[in-house]
Amino acid sequence: MKKIVVVMLCLATISVCSWLFLERVNLLDIPSNKNDFYANIEKQKIDERIDIHSCEKSILKREIDLIRRKEKELSQIAWQTQVCTQIVIGLQVILLLFIFLNNSDRNLRKEKK
């Protein structure tokens, strides 16, 4: 009975961690150099505009920098979350293996007797 509860808790933990892992994939900033390049292109387009004042240009550039900084911070948090969930999933799989191997060893001992 205790083993069934432990197995169910392990499976629930694995499923929650897998969901969390997949949920955070969208927040990863994998092509960061490419995204930085696009941000620089946007800044250049702002510089080329003559219909806005230099103060407005600097404000728009700062907004672009702020957005990029927030995206990088979210990406770091998502990466750390994914590493932690992978560790937890690995530990749960090892625990399940020990439970099943321990159970099969007992069955083999009973058959030998």
PDB file of C-alpha atoms in Angstrom:
ATOM      1  CA  MET A   1       0.000   0.000   0.000  1.00  0.00           C
ATOM      2  CA  LYS A   2       2.805   2.401   0.892  1.00  0.00           C
ATOM      3  CA  LYS A   3       4.547   1.680  -2.396  1.00  0.00           C
ATOM      4  CA  ILE A   4       1.431   2.532  -4.363  1.00  0.00           C
ATOM      5  CA  VAL A   5       1.183   5.887  -2.594  1.00  0.00           C
ATOM      6  CA  VAL A   6       4.864   6.608  -3.238  1.00  0.00           C
ATOM      7  CA  VAL A   7       4.544   5.638  -6.909  1.00  0.00           C
ATOM      8  CA  MET A   8       1.460   7.832  -7.328  1.00  0.00           C
ATOM      9  CA  LEU A   9       3.219  10.789  -5.678  1.00  0.00           C
ATOM     10  CA  CYS A  10       6.275  10.257  -7.885  1.00  0.00           C
ATOM     11  CA  LEU A  11       4.144  10.168 -11.011  1.00  0.00           C
ATOM     12  CA  ALA A  12       2.253  13.284  -9.923  1.00  0.00           C
ATOM     13  CA  THR A  13       5.529  15.102  -9.257  1.00  0.00           C
ATOM     14  CA  ILE A  14       6.937  14.035 -12.618  1.00  0.00           C
ATOM     15  CA  SER A  15       3.808  15.206 -14.434  1.00  0.00           C
ATOM     16  CA  VAL A  16       3.771  18.596 -12.670  1.00  0.00           C
ATOM     17  CA  CYS A  17       7.480  19.123 -13.320  1.00  0.00           C
ATOM     18  CA  SER A  18       7.061  18.126 -16.960  1.00  0.00           C
ATOM     19  CA  TRP A  19       4.205  20.588 -17.347  1.00  0.00           C
ATOM     20  CA  LEU A  20       6.301  23.329 -15.720  1.00  0.00           C
ATOM     21  CA  PHE A  21       9.243  22.476 -17.967  1.00  0.00           C
ATOM     22  CA  LEU A  22       7.136  22.679 -21.129  1.00  0.00           C
ATOM     23  CA  GLU A  23       5.397  25.836 -19.942  1.00  0.00           C
ATOM     24  CA  ARG A  24       8.722  27.679 -19.565  1.00  0.00           C
ATOM     25  CA  VAL A  25      10.066  26.770 -23.017  1.00  0.00           C
ATOM     26  CA  ASN A  26       8.303  29.778 -24.545  1.00  0.00           C
ATOM     27  CA  LEU A  27      10.138  32.170 -22.225  1.00  0.00           C
ATOM     28  CA  LEU A  28      13.622  31.027 -23.205  1.00  0.00           C
ATOM     29  CA  ASP A  29      15.598  33.600 -25.172  1.00  0.00           C
ATOM     30  CA  ILE A  30      17.562  31.073 -27.196  1.00  0.00           C
ATOM     31  CA  PRO A  31      18.528  33.274 -30.188  1.00  0.00           C
ATOM     32  CA  SER A  32      19.589  36.151 -27.906  1.00  0.00           C
ATOM     33  CA  ASN A  33      22.135  37.522 -30.386  1.00  0.00           C
ATOM     34  CA  LYS A  34      19.468  37.610 -33.066  1.00  0.00           C
ATOM     35  CA  ASN A  35      17.012  39.353 -30.755  1.00  0.00           C
ATOM     36  CA  ASP A  36      19.689  41.875 -29.762  1.00  0.00           C
ATOM     37  CA  PHE A  37      20.363  42.464 -33.454  1.00  0.00           C
ATOM     38  CA  TYR A  38      16.671  43.172 -34.083  1.00  0.00           C
ATOM     39  CA  ALA A  39      16.598  45.547 -31.111  1.00  0.00           C
ATOM     40  CA  ASN A  40      19.575  47.422 -32.569  1.00  0.00           C
ATOM     41  CA  ILE A  41      17.795  47.649 -35.931  1.00  0.00           C
ATOM     42  CA  GLU A  42      14.785  49.169 -34.176  1.00  0.00           C
ATOM     43  CA  LYS A  43      17.058  51.698 -32.480  1.00  0.00           C
ATOM     44  CA  GLN A  44      18.587  52.632 -35.828  1.00  0.00           C
ATOM     45  CA  LYS A  45      15.125  53.129 -37.305  1.00  0.00           C
ATOM     46  CA  ILE A  46      14.298  55.438 -34.415  1.00  0.00           C
ATOM     47  CA  ASP A  47      17.528  57.389 -35.032  1.00  0.00           C
ATOM     48  CA  GLU A  48      16.641  57.795 -38.703  1.00  0.00           C
ATOM     49  CA  ARG A  49      13.249  59.310 -37.974  1.00  0.00           C
ATOM     50  CA  ILE A  50      13.153  63.079 -38.300  1.00  0.00           C
ATOM     51  CA  ASP A  51       9.563  63.590 -37.178  1.00  0.00           C
ATOM     52  CA  ILE A  52      10.346  63.115 -33.481  1.00  0.00           C
ATOM     53  CA  HIS A  53      12.546  65.064 -31.085  1.00  0.00           C
ATOM     54  CA  SER A  54      15.819  63.709 -29.703  1.00  0.00           C
ATOM     55  CA  CYS A  55      14.316  63.368 -26.215  1.00  0.00           C
ATOM     56  CA  GLU A  56      11.570  61.151 -27.588  1.00  0.00           C
ATOM     57  CA  LYS A  57      14.170  59.141 -29.464  1.00  0.00           C
ATOM     58  CA  SER A  58      16.133  58.509 -26.292  1.00  0.00           C
ATOM     59  CA  ILE A  59      12.946  57.507 -24.451  1.00  0.00           C
ATOM     60  CA  LEU A  60      12.009  55.049 -27.197  1.00  0.00           C
ATOM     61  CA  LYS A  61      15.531  53.577 -27.185  1.00  0.00           C
ATOM     62  CA  ARG A  62      15.403  53.154 -23.413  1.00  0.00           C
ATOM     63  CA  GLU A  63      12.063  51.388 -23.721  1.00  0.00           C
ATOM     64  CA  ILE A  64      13.583  48.965 -26.225  1.00  0.00           C
ATOM     65  CA  ASP A  65      16.514  48.349 -23.860  1.00  0.00           C
ATOM     66  CA  LEU A  66      14.136  47.842 -20.944  1.00  0.00           C
ATOM     67  CA  ILE A  67      12.057  45.327 -22.887  1.00  0.00           C
ATOM     68  CA  ARG A  68      15.204  43.379 -23.874  1.00  0.00           C
ATOM     69  CA  ARG A  69      16.452  43.408 -20.280  1.00  0.00           C
ATOM     70  CA  LYS A  70      13.118  42.057 -19.018  1.00  0.00           C
ATOM     71  CA  GLU A  71      13.128  39.339 -21.682  1.00  0.00           C
ATOM     72  CA  LYS A  72      16.644  38.295 -20.655  1.00  0.00           C
ATOM     73  CA  GLU A  73      15.678  38.187 -16.976  1.00  0.00           C
ATOM     74  CA  LEU A  74      12.612  36.074 -17.751  1.00  0.00           C
ATOM     75  CA  SER A  75      14.793  33.792 -19.842  1.00  0.00           C
ATOM     76  CA  GLN A  76      17.223  33.332 -16.942  1.00  0.00           C
ATOM     77  CA  ILE A  77      14.376  32.490 -14.569  1.00  0.00           C
ATOM     78  CA  ALA A  78      12.914  30.047 -17.093  1.00  0.00           C
ATOM     79  CA  TRP A  79      16.319  28.397 -17.554  1.00  0.00           C
ATOM     80  CA  GLN A  80      16.811  27.983 -13.793  1.00  0.00           C
ATOM     81  CA  THR A  81      13.299  26.572 -13.460  1.00  0.00           C
ATOM     82  CA  GLN A  82      13.932  24.062 -16.223  1.00  0.00           C
ATOM     83  CA  VAL A  83      17.200  22.926 -14.655  1.00  0.00           C
ATOM     84  CA  CYS A  84      15.481  22.411 -11.298  1.00  0.00           C
ATOM     85  CA  THR A  85      12.596  20.508 -12.856  1.00  0.00           C
ATOM     86  CA  GLN A  86      14.999  18.250 -14.747  1.00  0.00           C
ATOM     87  CA  ILE A  87      16.823  17.457 -11.507  1.00  0.00           C
ATOM     88  CA  VAL A  88      13.545  16.691  -9.721  1.00  0.00           C
ATOM     89  CA  ILE A  89      12.338  14.499 -12.590  1.00  0.00           C
ATOM     90  CA  GLY A  90      15.646  12.617 -12.575  1.00  0.00           C
ATOM     91  CA  LEU A  91      15.464  12.026  -8.827  1.00  0.00           C
ATOM     92  CA  GLN A  92      11.866  10.821  -9.103  1.00  0.00           C
ATOM     93  CA  VAL A  93      12.761   8.394 -11.899  1.00  0.00           C
ATOM     94  CA  ILE A  94      15.644   7.026  -9.807  1.00  0.00           C
ATOM     95  CA  LEU A  95      13.262   6.622  -6.856  1.00  0.00           C
ATOM     96  CA  LEU A  96      10.778   4.753  -9.056  1.00  0.00           C
ATOM     97  CA  LEU A  97      13.556   2.478 -10.318  1.00  0.00           C
ATOM     98  CA  PHE A  98      14.595   1.649  -6.756  1.00  0.00           C
ATOM     99  CA  ILE A  99      10.998   0.886  -5.826  1.00  0.00           C
ATOM    100  CA  PHE A 100      10.460  -1.423  -8.800  1.00  0.00           C
ATOM    101  CA  LEU A 101      13.862  -3.120  -8.471  1.00  0.00           C
ATOM    102  CA  ASN A 102      13.348  -3.659  -4.758  1.00  0.00           C
ATOM    103  CA  ASN A 103       9.925  -5.127  -5.438  1.00  0.00           C
ATOM    104  CA  SER A 104      11.243  -7.444  -8.165  1.00  0.00           C
ATOM    105  CA  ASP A 105      14.096  -8.622  -5.893  1.00  0.00           C
ATOM    106  CA  ARG A 106      11.576  -9.653  -3.251  1.00  0.00           C
ATOM    107  CA  ASN A 107       9.529 -11.529  -5.846  1.00  0.00           C
ATOM    108  CA  LEU A 108      12.644 -13.399  -7.022  1.00  0.00           C
ATOM    109  CA  ARG A 109      13.522 -14.365  -3.448  1.00  0.00           C
ATOM    110  CA  LYS A 110      10.013 -15.685  -2.867  1.00  0.00           C
ATOM    111  CA  GLU A 111      10.181 -17.766  -6.061  1.00  0.00           C
ATOM    112  CA  LYS A 112      13.531 -19.334  -5.054  1.00  0.00           C
ATOM    113  CA  LYS A 113      12.163 -20.483  -1.713  1.00  0.00           C
TER     114      LYS A 113
END
